[in-house]
XYZ file of C-alpha atoms in Angstrom:
679
model
C 158.347 52.040 116.783
C 162.017 53.038 117.093
C 162.635 50.428 119.785
C 161.117 47.543 117.802
C 163.206 48.592 114.800
C 166.368 48.411 116.930
C 165.379 44.965 118.126
C 165.086 43.489 114.655
C 168.607 44.589 113.852
C 170.343 44.044 117.124
C 168.950 40.865 118.629
C 167.117 40.129 121.865
C 169.814 41.082 124.396
C 170.501 44.333 122.636
C 166.748 44.960 122.526
C 166.448 44.570 126.310
C 169.382 46.873 126.896
C 167.930 49.492 124.602
C 164.506 49.253 126.262
C 166.051 49.714 129.674
C 168.155 52.650 128.561
C 165.270 54.168 126.651
C 162.852 53.969 129.577
C 165.447 55.301 131.978
C 166.214 58.221 129.698
C 162.546 59.098 129.139
C 161.251 58.667 132.672
C 164.215 59.679 134.814
C 165.938 62.340 132.790
C 163.952 63.850 129.939
C 160.530 64.128 131.624
C 162.102 65.336 134.870
C 163.889 68.097 132.994
C 160.734 69.486 131.403
C 158.672 69.071 134.554
C 161.183 70.908 136.692
C 162.337 73.384 133.992
C 166.056 72.879 134.596
C 167.270 75.472 132.105
C 168.722 77.514 134.978
C 170.796 74.517 136.066
C 172.146 73.576 132.647
C 172.016 75.666 129.468
C 172.334 79.022 131.186
C 175.880 78.160 132.222
C 176.804 76.388 129.005
C 174.548 77.700 126.271
C 176.019 75.377 123.635
C 175.236 72.250 125.624
C 172.153 70.344 126.811
C 171.822 68.193 129.906
C 170.803 64.988 128.154
C 173.663 64.918 125.661
C 175.937 62.908 127.945
C 173.277 60.210 128.356
C 172.714 59.933 124.623
C 176.459 59.848 123.970
C 176.797 56.965 126.467
C 174.004 55.181 124.649
C 175.588 55.708 121.245
C 179.060 54.677 122.446
C 177.872 51.509 124.153
C 179.484 48.707 122.112
C 176.924 46.224 123.385
C 174.195 48.065 121.493
C 174.059 47.672 117.734
C 172.518 51.004 116.788
C 172.181 51.534 113.024
C 174.583 54.048 111.524
C 171.872 56.238 109.955
C 170.296 56.780 113.395
C 173.649 57.790 114.834
C 174.052 60.152 111.901
C 170.556 61.548 112.496
C 171.408 62.328 116.108
C 174.666 64.011 115.147
C 172.702 66.280 112.821
C 169.963 67.311 115.239
C 171.895 67.487 118.491
C 172.371 70.907 119.960
C 170.418 72.604 117.158
C 167.851 75.194 118.110
C 167.010 78.331 116.225
C 169.180 81.167 117.496
C 167.907 84.731 117.330
C 169.245 88.080 118.375
C 167.855 91.600 118.576
C 170.148 94.507 117.670
C 169.448 97.818 119.404
C 170.200 101.368 118.303
C 169.582 104.087 120.893
C 168.845 107.593 119.612
C 169.333 110.851 121.487
C 168.200 113.979 119.618
C 168.050 111.787 116.522
C 171.699 110.690 116.847
C 172.926 107.160 117.671
C 174.456 106.883 121.144
C 175.799 104.347 123.613
C 174.104 103.931 126.993
C 175.804 102.840 130.199
C 173.555 102.128 133.189
C 170.827 104.433 131.863
C 173.267 107.311 131.164
C 174.278 108.628 127.749
C 177.882 107.511 127.348
C 178.982 108.645 123.891
C 177.867 109.106 120.285
C 178.839 106.608 117.611
C 178.663 106.148 113.815
C 179.674 109.804 113.365
C 176.336 110.746 114.995
C 174.633 109.606 111.771
C 171.694 107.202 112.129
C 171.837 106.364 108.397
C 175.430 105.227 108.737
C 174.492 103.214 111.815
C 171.552 101.541 110.047
C 173.694 100.659 107.051
C 176.058 98.899 109.437
C 173.411 96.756 111.172
C 170.950 96.330 108.282
C 172.326 92.859 107.616
C 170.463 91.654 110.737
C 166.809 90.653 110.673
C 165.537 92.333 113.850
C 166.418 95.890 114.849
C 165.106 97.806 117.878
C 165.302 101.613 117.816
C 164.919 103.376 121.153
C 164.130 107.084 121.538
C 165.977 108.031 124.737
C 164.943 111.636 125.238
C 161.399 111.269 123.906
C 161.724 113.772 121.072
C 158.880 111.899 119.459
C 158.254 114.111 116.435
C 161.870 113.903 115.302
C 162.263 110.193 116.018
C 158.873 109.509 114.458
C 160.179 110.812 111.127
C 163.312 108.692 111.418
C 161.319 105.552 112.232
C 158.959 106.084 109.295
C 161.931 106.573 107.021
C 163.598 103.359 108.147
C 160.680 100.986 108.720
C 159.759 101.007 105.043
C 162.988 99.177 104.302
C 164.007 97.416 107.521
C 162.388 95.078 110.059
C 161.969 97.645 112.819
C 160.754 97.531 116.418
C 160.640 100.787 118.349
C 160.286 102.169 121.847
C 160.765 105.291 123.901
C 158.819 108.492 123.434
C 155.547 106.582 123.134
C 153.392 108.346 125.682
C 149.880 108.246 124.266
C 147.615 105.941 122.306
C 147.914 108.375 119.390
C 151.732 107.944 119.399
C 151.449 104.164 119.352
C 148.681 104.179 116.774
C 150.826 106.324 114.502
C 153.800 103.990 114.838
C 151.889 100.748 114.311
C 150.024 102.175 111.311
C 153.351 103.110 109.749
C 154.364 99.438 109.710
C 156.577 99.109 112.817
C 156.502 95.444 113.915
C 156.367 95.987 117.677
C 156.181 98.929 120.033
C 158.148 98.739 123.286
C 156.422 100.222 126.332
C 157.269 100.677 129.985
C 155.801 98.019 132.233
C 154.072 100.543 134.489
C 151.626 102.050 131.983
C 148.887 99.488 132.579
C 145.956 101.452 131.175
C 147.769 102.116 127.901
C 148.975 98.516 127.680
C 145.421 97.169 127.868
C 144.392 99.123 124.745
C 147.130 97.792 122.446
C 147.095 94.469 120.508
C 149.375 92.193 122.488
C 150.944 90.601 119.394
C 152.362 94.027 118.487
C 153.657 94.884 121.929
C 156.891 94.342 123.866
C 156.896 95.268 127.539
C 160.249 96.485 128.862
C 161.098 95.936 132.510
C 164.214 97.573 133.924
C 165.501 96.036 137.142
C 168.361 96.507 139.574
C 170.544 93.799 141.110
C 167.776 93.082 143.658
C 165.232 92.343 140.903
C 163.294 95.519 141.764
C 161.443 97.268 138.941
C 162.738 100.727 137.984
C 160.596 103.326 136.178
C 160.683 106.912 134.864
C 163.926 106.605 132.995
C 165.056 104.087 135.630
C 165.307 106.896 138.164
C 162.544 105.683 140.498
C 162.676 102.386 142.357
C 159.169 100.952 142.729
C 160.429 98.178 145.072
C 158.111 95.843 143.110
C 159.694 92.444 142.518
C 159.985 91.565 138.848
C 158.285 88.184 139.323
C 155.206 89.899 140.691
C 155.267 92.278 137.748
C 155.646 89.447 135.229
C 152.677 87.612 136.726
C 150.621 90.790 136.536
C 151.536 91.313 132.872
C 150.764 87.705 131.992
C 147.277 88.164 133.424
C 146.512 90.953 130.908
C 147.760 88.921 127.953
C 151.314 90.186 127.450
C 153.276 87.850 125.160
C 156.766 89.387 124.988
C 158.758 90.839 127.870
C 162.173 92.479 127.618
C 164.298 92.623 130.758
C 167.081 95.188 131.142
C 169.656 94.602 133.870
C 170.557 98.217 134.555
C 173.682 97.535 136.605
C 175.364 95.705 133.690
C 173.848 97.660 130.786
C 176.547 99.014 128.494
C 179.431 97.869 130.740
C 180.515 95.244 128.172
C 180.847 92.603 130.892
C 178.208 90.191 129.623
C 174.928 89.239 131.228
C 174.477 88.681 134.998
C 174.163 84.909 134.817
C 173.583 84.268 138.503
C 170.782 86.837 138.598
C 169.204 85.286 135.517
C 169.606 81.861 137.092
C 167.704 82.979 140.177
C 164.970 84.612 138.094
C 164.354 81.532 135.988
C 163.859 79.444 139.103
C 161.108 81.815 140.212
C 159.319 82.277 136.875
C 156.268 79.960 136.801
C 156.672 76.786 134.752
C 153.507 77.446 132.734
C 155.145 80.443 131.074
C 156.829 79.418 127.833
C 160.310 80.885 127.742
C 162.111 81.676 124.488
C 165.353 83.507 125.120
C 166.606 86.111 122.637
C 169.842 87.976 123.222
C 169.701 91.766 122.926
C 172.956 93.213 121.569
C 173.879 96.886 121.601
C 177.057 98.475 122.922
C 179.183 95.382 122.364
C 178.490 95.606 118.627
C 178.890 99.381 118.342
C 182.222 99.269 120.186
C 183.492 96.264 118.163
C 183.709 94.000 121.196
C 181.559 91.800 119.001
C 181.686 91.927 115.201
C 178.958 91.055 112.729
C 180.857 88.028 111.464
C 181.614 86.780 114.991
C 177.923 87.031 115.892
C 176.849 85.024 112.866
C 179.636 82.506 113.356
C 178.426 81.919 116.919
C 174.817 81.507 115.753
C 175.527 79.039 112.941
C 175.774 75.302 113.479
C 178.742 74.209 111.395
C 179.057 70.566 110.396
C 181.832 68.192 111.423
C 184.107 69.780 108.831
C 183.360 73.283 110.189
C 181.487 74.371 107.075
C 177.904 75.406 106.401
C 175.933 75.443 103.113
C 174.996 78.939 101.921
C 172.519 79.833 99.191
C 173.416 83.069 97.406
C 170.407 84.920 96.000
C 170.208 88.304 94.327
C 167.728 90.979 95.369
C 165.413 89.998 92.489
C 165.094 86.407 93.715
C 167.495 84.775 91.260
C 169.593 82.077 92.896
C 173.203 82.795 91.971
C 174.659 79.669 93.495
C 175.302 77.339 96.399
C 178.586 77.540 98.234
C 180.067 76.092 101.388
C 181.435 78.539 103.890
C 183.674 78.264 106.926
C 184.152 80.873 109.607
C 186.893 82.583 107.653
C 184.807 82.941 104.503
C 181.900 84.360 106.489
C 184.306 86.894 107.968
C 185.269 87.881 104.435
C 181.541 88.367 103.615
C 181.105 85.984 100.734
C 184.208 86.419 98.591
C 183.868 83.309 96.407
C 184.928 82.382 92.867
C 186.989 85.560 92.796
C 183.866 87.733 92.379
C 182.773 90.203 95.074
C 179.108 90.198 96.089
C 177.654 93.071 98.156
C 175.794 91.439 101.060
C 172.387 92.905 101.927
C 171.002 90.413 104.416
C 171.932 87.096 106.044
C 169.223 84.737 107.305
C 169.563 81.441 109.117
C 167.181 78.567 108.524
C 164.984 77.025 111.219
C 167.831 74.782 112.455
C 170.572 77.417 112.066
C 172.624 74.955 110.005
C 172.292 76.595 106.586
C 172.168 80.222 105.550
C 170.595 82.420 102.898
C 172.656 85.402 101.765
C 170.909 88.159 99.799
C 173.308 90.138 97.609
C 173.023 93.207 95.417
C 175.546 92.772 92.671
C 175.688 92.573 88.894
C 178.979 90.710 89.209
C 179.107 87.085 88.077
C 179.045 84.473 90.800
C 180.034 81.249 89.065
C 183.694 80.282 88.629
C 182.947 80.005 84.897
C 182.231 83.729 84.770
C 178.462 83.320 84.513
C 176.077 85.415 86.594
C 174.574 82.260 88.142
C 175.790 78.706 88.594
C 172.357 77.482 87.478
C 171.853 77.579 83.734
C 168.045 77.595 83.615
C 165.658 79.107 86.147
C 162.258 79.199 84.470
C 160.613 81.192 87.261
C 162.888 84.121 86.391
C 161.023 84.445 83.082
C 158.227 86.031 85.065
C 160.365 87.791 87.655
C 158.975 91.302 87.723
C 162.236 92.883 88.813
C 164.034 91.276 85.900
C 161.293 92.496 83.556
C 161.540 95.976 85.079
C 165.278 96.045 84.473
C 164.666 95.088 80.834
C 162.126 97.907 80.492
C 164.575 100.372 82.031
C 167.229 99.359 79.517
C 164.912 100.649 76.748
C 164.534 104.108 78.301
C 166.625 106.001 75.741
C 165.697 103.978 72.667
C 163.247 104.874 69.916
C 161.054 101.919 70.840
C 157.471 102.129 72.092
C 158.693 101.205 75.584
C 161.323 103.939 75.547
C 158.927 106.599 74.271
C 156.312 105.740 76.897
C 158.865 105.826 79.722
C 159.834 109.342 78.726
C 156.171 110.443 78.836
C 154.688 109.411 82.179
C 151.318 111.107 81.637
C 150.912 109.291 78.349
C 151.483 105.995 80.158
C 148.683 106.889 82.594
C 146.223 107.357 79.739
C 147.328 104.017 78.323
C 146.747 102.377 81.714
C 143.181 103.744 81.683
C 142.669 102.225 78.255
C 144.131 98.882 79.357
C 141.853 98.900 82.392
C 138.729 99.087 80.221
C 140.055 96.379 77.949
C 140.478 94.184 81.023
C 136.961 94.980 82.249
C 135.536 94.015 78.853
C 137.771 90.986 78.252
C 136.332 87.496 77.990
C 137.572 84.806 80.355
C 139.881 83.454 77.652
C 141.402 86.893 77.176
C 141.925 87.889 80.818
C 145.569 86.758 80.940
C 146.433 88.751 77.836
C 144.767 91.926 79.084
C 146.163 91.569 82.619
C 149.634 91.255 81.116
C 149.098 94.424 79.099
C 147.926 96.311 82.163
C 150.769 94.968 84.270
C 153.537 95.881 81.875
C 152.194 99.423 81.458
C 152.153 99.830 85.254
C 155.820 98.773 85.286
C 156.568 101.259 82.499
C 154.819 103.968 84.517
C 156.858 103.163 87.635
C 160.059 103.501 85.652
C 158.847 106.742 84.080
C 158.423 108.426 87.483
C 161.558 106.979 89.069
C 159.979 104.360 91.306
C 161.313 100.821 91.600
C 159.622 97.538 92.380
C 161.581 97.520 95.628
C 159.747 100.717 96.606
C 156.446 98.975 95.926
C 157.399 95.750 97.719
C 158.618 97.729 100.740
C 155.321 99.590 100.866
C 153.325 96.357 100.589
C 155.425 94.720 103.278
C 154.793 97.744 105.493
C 151.055 97.384 104.939
C 151.268 93.786 106.076
C 152.228 95.154 109.489
C 149.979 98.187 109.386
C 147.420 98.177 112.157
C 143.840 99.297 111.857
C 143.596 102.477 113.814
C 143.423 102.234 117.598
C 141.778 105.650 117.756
C 138.042 105.783 117.156
C 136.937 108.555 114.834
C 133.476 109.340 113.512
C 133.282 107.940 109.990
C 132.248 110.921 107.944
C 132.735 109.209 104.586
C 130.186 106.421 104.713
C 126.448 106.885 104.687
C 124.899 106.805 108.144
C 123.284 103.455 108.858
C 119.772 104.852 109.159
C 119.875 106.809 105.878
C 118.794 105.767 102.389
C 120.824 107.690 99.816
C 119.850 106.756 96.250
C 121.886 107.920 93.260
C 119.679 108.762 90.250
C 120.302 110.277 86.840
C 119.631 113.951 86.245
C 120.133 113.938 82.486
C 118.989 111.715 79.602
C 116.009 109.443 80.426
C 115.606 110.926 83.920
C 111.841 110.641 83.428
C 112.205 106.845 83.175
C 114.055 106.832 86.502
C 111.227 108.855 88.058
C 108.568 106.481 86.681
C 110.456 103.428 87.930
C 110.837 104.918 91.416
C 107.156 105.842 91.651
C 105.599 102.739 90.064
C 107.945 100.098 91.487
C 109.393 101.509 94.715
C 106.607 103.774 95.958
C 108.853 106.869 95.848
C 107.689 110.057 94.133
C 110.698 112.068 92.908
C 110.169 115.820 93.088
C 112.373 117.949 90.825
C 112.276 121.723 90.936
C 112.534 124.046 87.941
C 115.028 126.695 86.898
C 118.376 126.572 88.756
C 117.125 124.851 91.868
C 119.237 121.681 92.214
C 117.222 120.232 95.076
C 115.665 116.818 94.404
C 113.389 115.306 97.015
C 111.752 111.934 97.472
C 108.317 111.372 98.940
C 107.118 107.947 100.000
C 103.651 107.584 98.456
C 103.220 103.813 98.698
C 104.441 102.404 101.989
C 103.809 98.774 100.975
C 106.016 99.009 97.871
C 108.638 101.012 99.718
C 108.852 98.590 102.640
C 109.408 95.685 100.281
C 112.864 97.004 99.358
C 113.649 99.273 102.326
C 112.814 97.582 105.668
C 111.655 99.950 108.434
C 114.109 98.611 110.975
C 117.085 99.653 108.897
C 116.248 103.062 107.485
C 114.576 106.259 108.675
C 115.658 108.982 106.225
C 115.364 109.108 102.411
C 117.693 111.258 100.273
C 118.304 111.423 96.518
C 121.582 112.309 94.818
C 121.643 113.209 91.096
C 124.833 112.093 89.358
C 126.313 110.795 86.132
C 125.624 107.071 85.662
C 129.350 106.328 85.262
C 129.976 107.743 88.776
C 127.300 105.669 90.473
C 129.340 102.445 90.734
C 132.286 104.110 92.445
C 130.030 105.947 94.890
C 128.305 102.689 95.751
C 131.555 100.746 96.103
C 132.948 103.351 98.506
C 129.688 103.369 100.516
C 129.010 107.025 99.855
C 125.528 105.975 98.730
C 123.317 103.020 99.564
C 121.473 102.388 96.264
C 121.540 103.275 92.577
C 118.760 103.411 89.980
C 120.027 103.003 86.433
C 120.064 100.656 83.429
C 121.731 97.254 83.427
C 123.718 98.360 80.368
C 125.502 100.841 82.633
C 126.068 98.443 85.533
C 127.471 95.663 83.343
C 130.296 97.920 82.157
C 131.816 98.148 85.613
C 133.210 95.656 88.137
C 130.468 93.530 89.701
C 130.271 95.090 93.146
C 126.523 95.649 93.494
C 123.475 93.436 93.999
C 120.259 93.848 92.037
C 117.173 93.921 94.254
C 114.536 94.718 91.609
C 114.341 95.318 87.853
C 111.822 95.723 85.018
C 112.163 95.717 81.245
C 112.167 99.015 79.385
C 110.483 98.023 76.101
C 111.202 101.330 74.324
C 115.015 101.342 73.954
C 117.754 99.226 72.403
C 121.554 99.272 72.069
C 122.896 99.668 68.546
C 126.058 100.093 66.495
C 125.809 103.250 64.400
C 127.706 104.324 61.289
C 127.585 107.079 58.693
C 125.159 106.474 55.836
C 127.879 106.384 53.221
C 130.371 104.155 55.029
C 130.734 100.506 54.058
C 131.299 98.271 57.088
C 133.183 95.055 56.244
C 134.474 93.299 59.405
C 135.923 90.449 57.304
C 138.477 92.902 55.931
C 139.554 94.225 59.332
C 143.089 93.082 60.296
C 145.521 93.774 63.123
C 147.341 96.096 60.696
C 144.140 97.784 59.536
C 142.098 98.239 62.701
C 138.999 100.458 62.598
C 138.548 102.891 65.468
C 135.292 102.479 67.381
C 133.949 104.851 70.055
C 132.162 102.845 72.738
C 130.253 103.748 75.876
C 129.058 100.169 76.391
C 132.385 98.475 75.970
C 131.488 95.141 77.634
C 128.347 94.590 75.573
C 130.141 95.583 72.373
C 133.108 93.302 73.073
C 130.737 90.389 73.676
C 128.849 91.200 70.490
C 132.052 91.068 68.440
C 133.108 87.867 70.192
C 129.734 86.215 69.437
C 130.169 87.204 65.801
C 133.723 85.827 65.579
C 135.354 89.238 65.251
C 138.644 88.957 67.137
C 139.701 91.757 69.482
C 143.030 92.230 67.694
C 141.155 93.319 64.528
C 139.585 96.500 65.977
C 140.326 99.172 68.573
C 137.827 100.490 71.117
C 137.998 103.950 72.674
C 136.062 104.177 75.951
C 133.887 107.309 75.955
C 130.991 108.716 77.981
C 127.830 109.950 76.255
C 127.020 111.696 72.926
C 128.794 109.003 70.948
C 127.077 109.987 67.673
C 129.190 113.168 67.668
C 132.279 111.016 67.035
C 130.829 110.166 63.617
C 129.525 113.614 62.797
C 132.575 115.759 63.624
C 135.464 113.525 62.531
C 136.217 110.727 60.083
C 138.570 108.949 62.506
C 135.852 106.704 63.870
C 134.090 104.087 61.794
C 131.436 103.035 64.337
C 129.940 104.108 67.655
C 127.518 102.418 70.038
C 124.530 104.171 71.598
C 121.202 103.596 73.331
C 118.466 104.376 70.805
C 114.967 105.519 71.758
C 113.211 107.305 68.896
C 116.141 107.365 66.448
C 115.566 111.031 65.552
C 119.196 112.019 66.329
C 120.417 109.336 63.936
C 118.105 110.417 61.123
C 118.808 114.129 61.586
C 122.586 113.631 61.243
C 122.655 111.329 58.212
C 123.590 108.282 60.282
C 122.248 104.738 60.241
C 121.852 101.701 62.435
C 124.468 99.250 61.256
C 123.606 96.444 63.682
C 121.655 95.784 66.878
C 123.730 94.802 69.918
C 120.840 94.401 72.401
C 117.325 94.494 70.907
C 114.197 96.051 72.392
C 112.720 94.124 75.314
C 116.101 92.994 76.724
C 117.311 96.154 78.506
C 116.287 96.621 82.145
C 116.035 99.564 84.499
C 116.828 98.441 88.036
C 117.741 99.335 91.573
C 120.952 97.935 93.084
C 122.624 98.088 96.449
């Protein structure tokens, strides 16, 4: 396609020349390079240059060829641009940062303070922390402290599967292990593992703190590791480690020749002592990684820690050295990231200072996404802390916010589809208020969530004591009101006779009296033991969701007031009960006169059914207030005048008559309420 395009613009002779050059380049140079893997002959000695650049330059500079300008420009943009990555190391000895020289502790740095050291290198994306003297308990605490905020890899002191499991579960990205621990290596997910191989100048593998020479050639070891699925290998050249003399290029050259061609090789520089001793500086490292344009500048997007883009600037090497001093306003740099081509950068800053030369916080006047930026909203909430507003009062009373969150949860559970956004927003904002009230930030939450992204399911197998055993049926049943209906349902429908003992004996047993009925809902090949657990209906859903029980027997009016996590396997109608709204005899109920400034208080155990009833009768949710309660709702009318209405399941109605109450309206009539078994 490209060749035919050239031909149309350049004429026949030019077309033939281009075809010849193109075929020669593809067949004789490019393909040969990848077939023979010539990295060791080219880039290793000049890592800013590629072998084929001279050929392309000859092609572009050939005056006989009329190559369109935009194609020349395209090549100038993509030439010599690969993503450049580095890994910064911090070695710890007794929990203090140190320098290592040929496997020996050389000196402490950063005032022996790992926090100071981390603050210095935190601008980098990848950080490797090595525990040199295997004081695992101490280093473990340090790693867990740091990994919640930084992109951490770790190694050293990892001797057992329990050690590694603990590290990976804490959110560490990779664990670094010695190449000789084959049995341990096989048990660890390979995408979370880096194998470290220490070698001498003869390419012989060193182990046990690099004190023992195995006389195993590194190529043999690499092949062995590849066979068991290892994806990342780190090579330490012990004789040059920490000497600040650079890498042993000839040794690397010889190794690359020997490494099989089928192994994909992505080279990442590991930087340690040279950074800590200021042989290399942070700005010099980034300047060497960035591809500057022909004017020696690079575009940089400046973004604050909340995601707001403050501006776009163009930086040269000097401005990068000065860490983003632009428009006369200082910005505290948190992190610098390069894009996939390393020719533009993203700088994350933590600063309230304005960025724009006009004095504005951002150069961009309108960023609509910031309207929903949770960090921005959280900052607004915090600003109300000491005011007399609702938000301020709630922030100063964290336990009160928790009760409000419980209320908002039930409003969300009961909300119609059209009202979900409103109720979710209410719940969300009260969670943010609660975070502020206990001194937690959204950054704390986002760090925790990011850690969980990297958290590994446990490598250690434990007996699961929480869940019901697979061969056990554990049915939750009621032990209070209407328990006799549960017993009748179990016996008549499921073939289970429930045996309850008198006095203070809490034992409840189940006897299978009809095997045909029982087998219909409980297959023989799955279960062997039957147990019954009496509990409050409101607890049944949570027990079922957490797999503490296998089944529940209760009414659909209970189940429908909780998240839909269970499956009904059988139900029948209970023709004797109905759900009603109850009031005092003397009270006048006039929903048309309810307003958002004159809301009646209603005690509700069946909040979803009641909300739907009001919705079906065009009574908006902002004209009443529901309090979620559990049981004995009639008492809210008898013992206080605060509540205008309550809902309740009615059987005989004697409680209502005896307490001078009345049925105001029917929510669910007789013949529409079911007793059922769910799993």
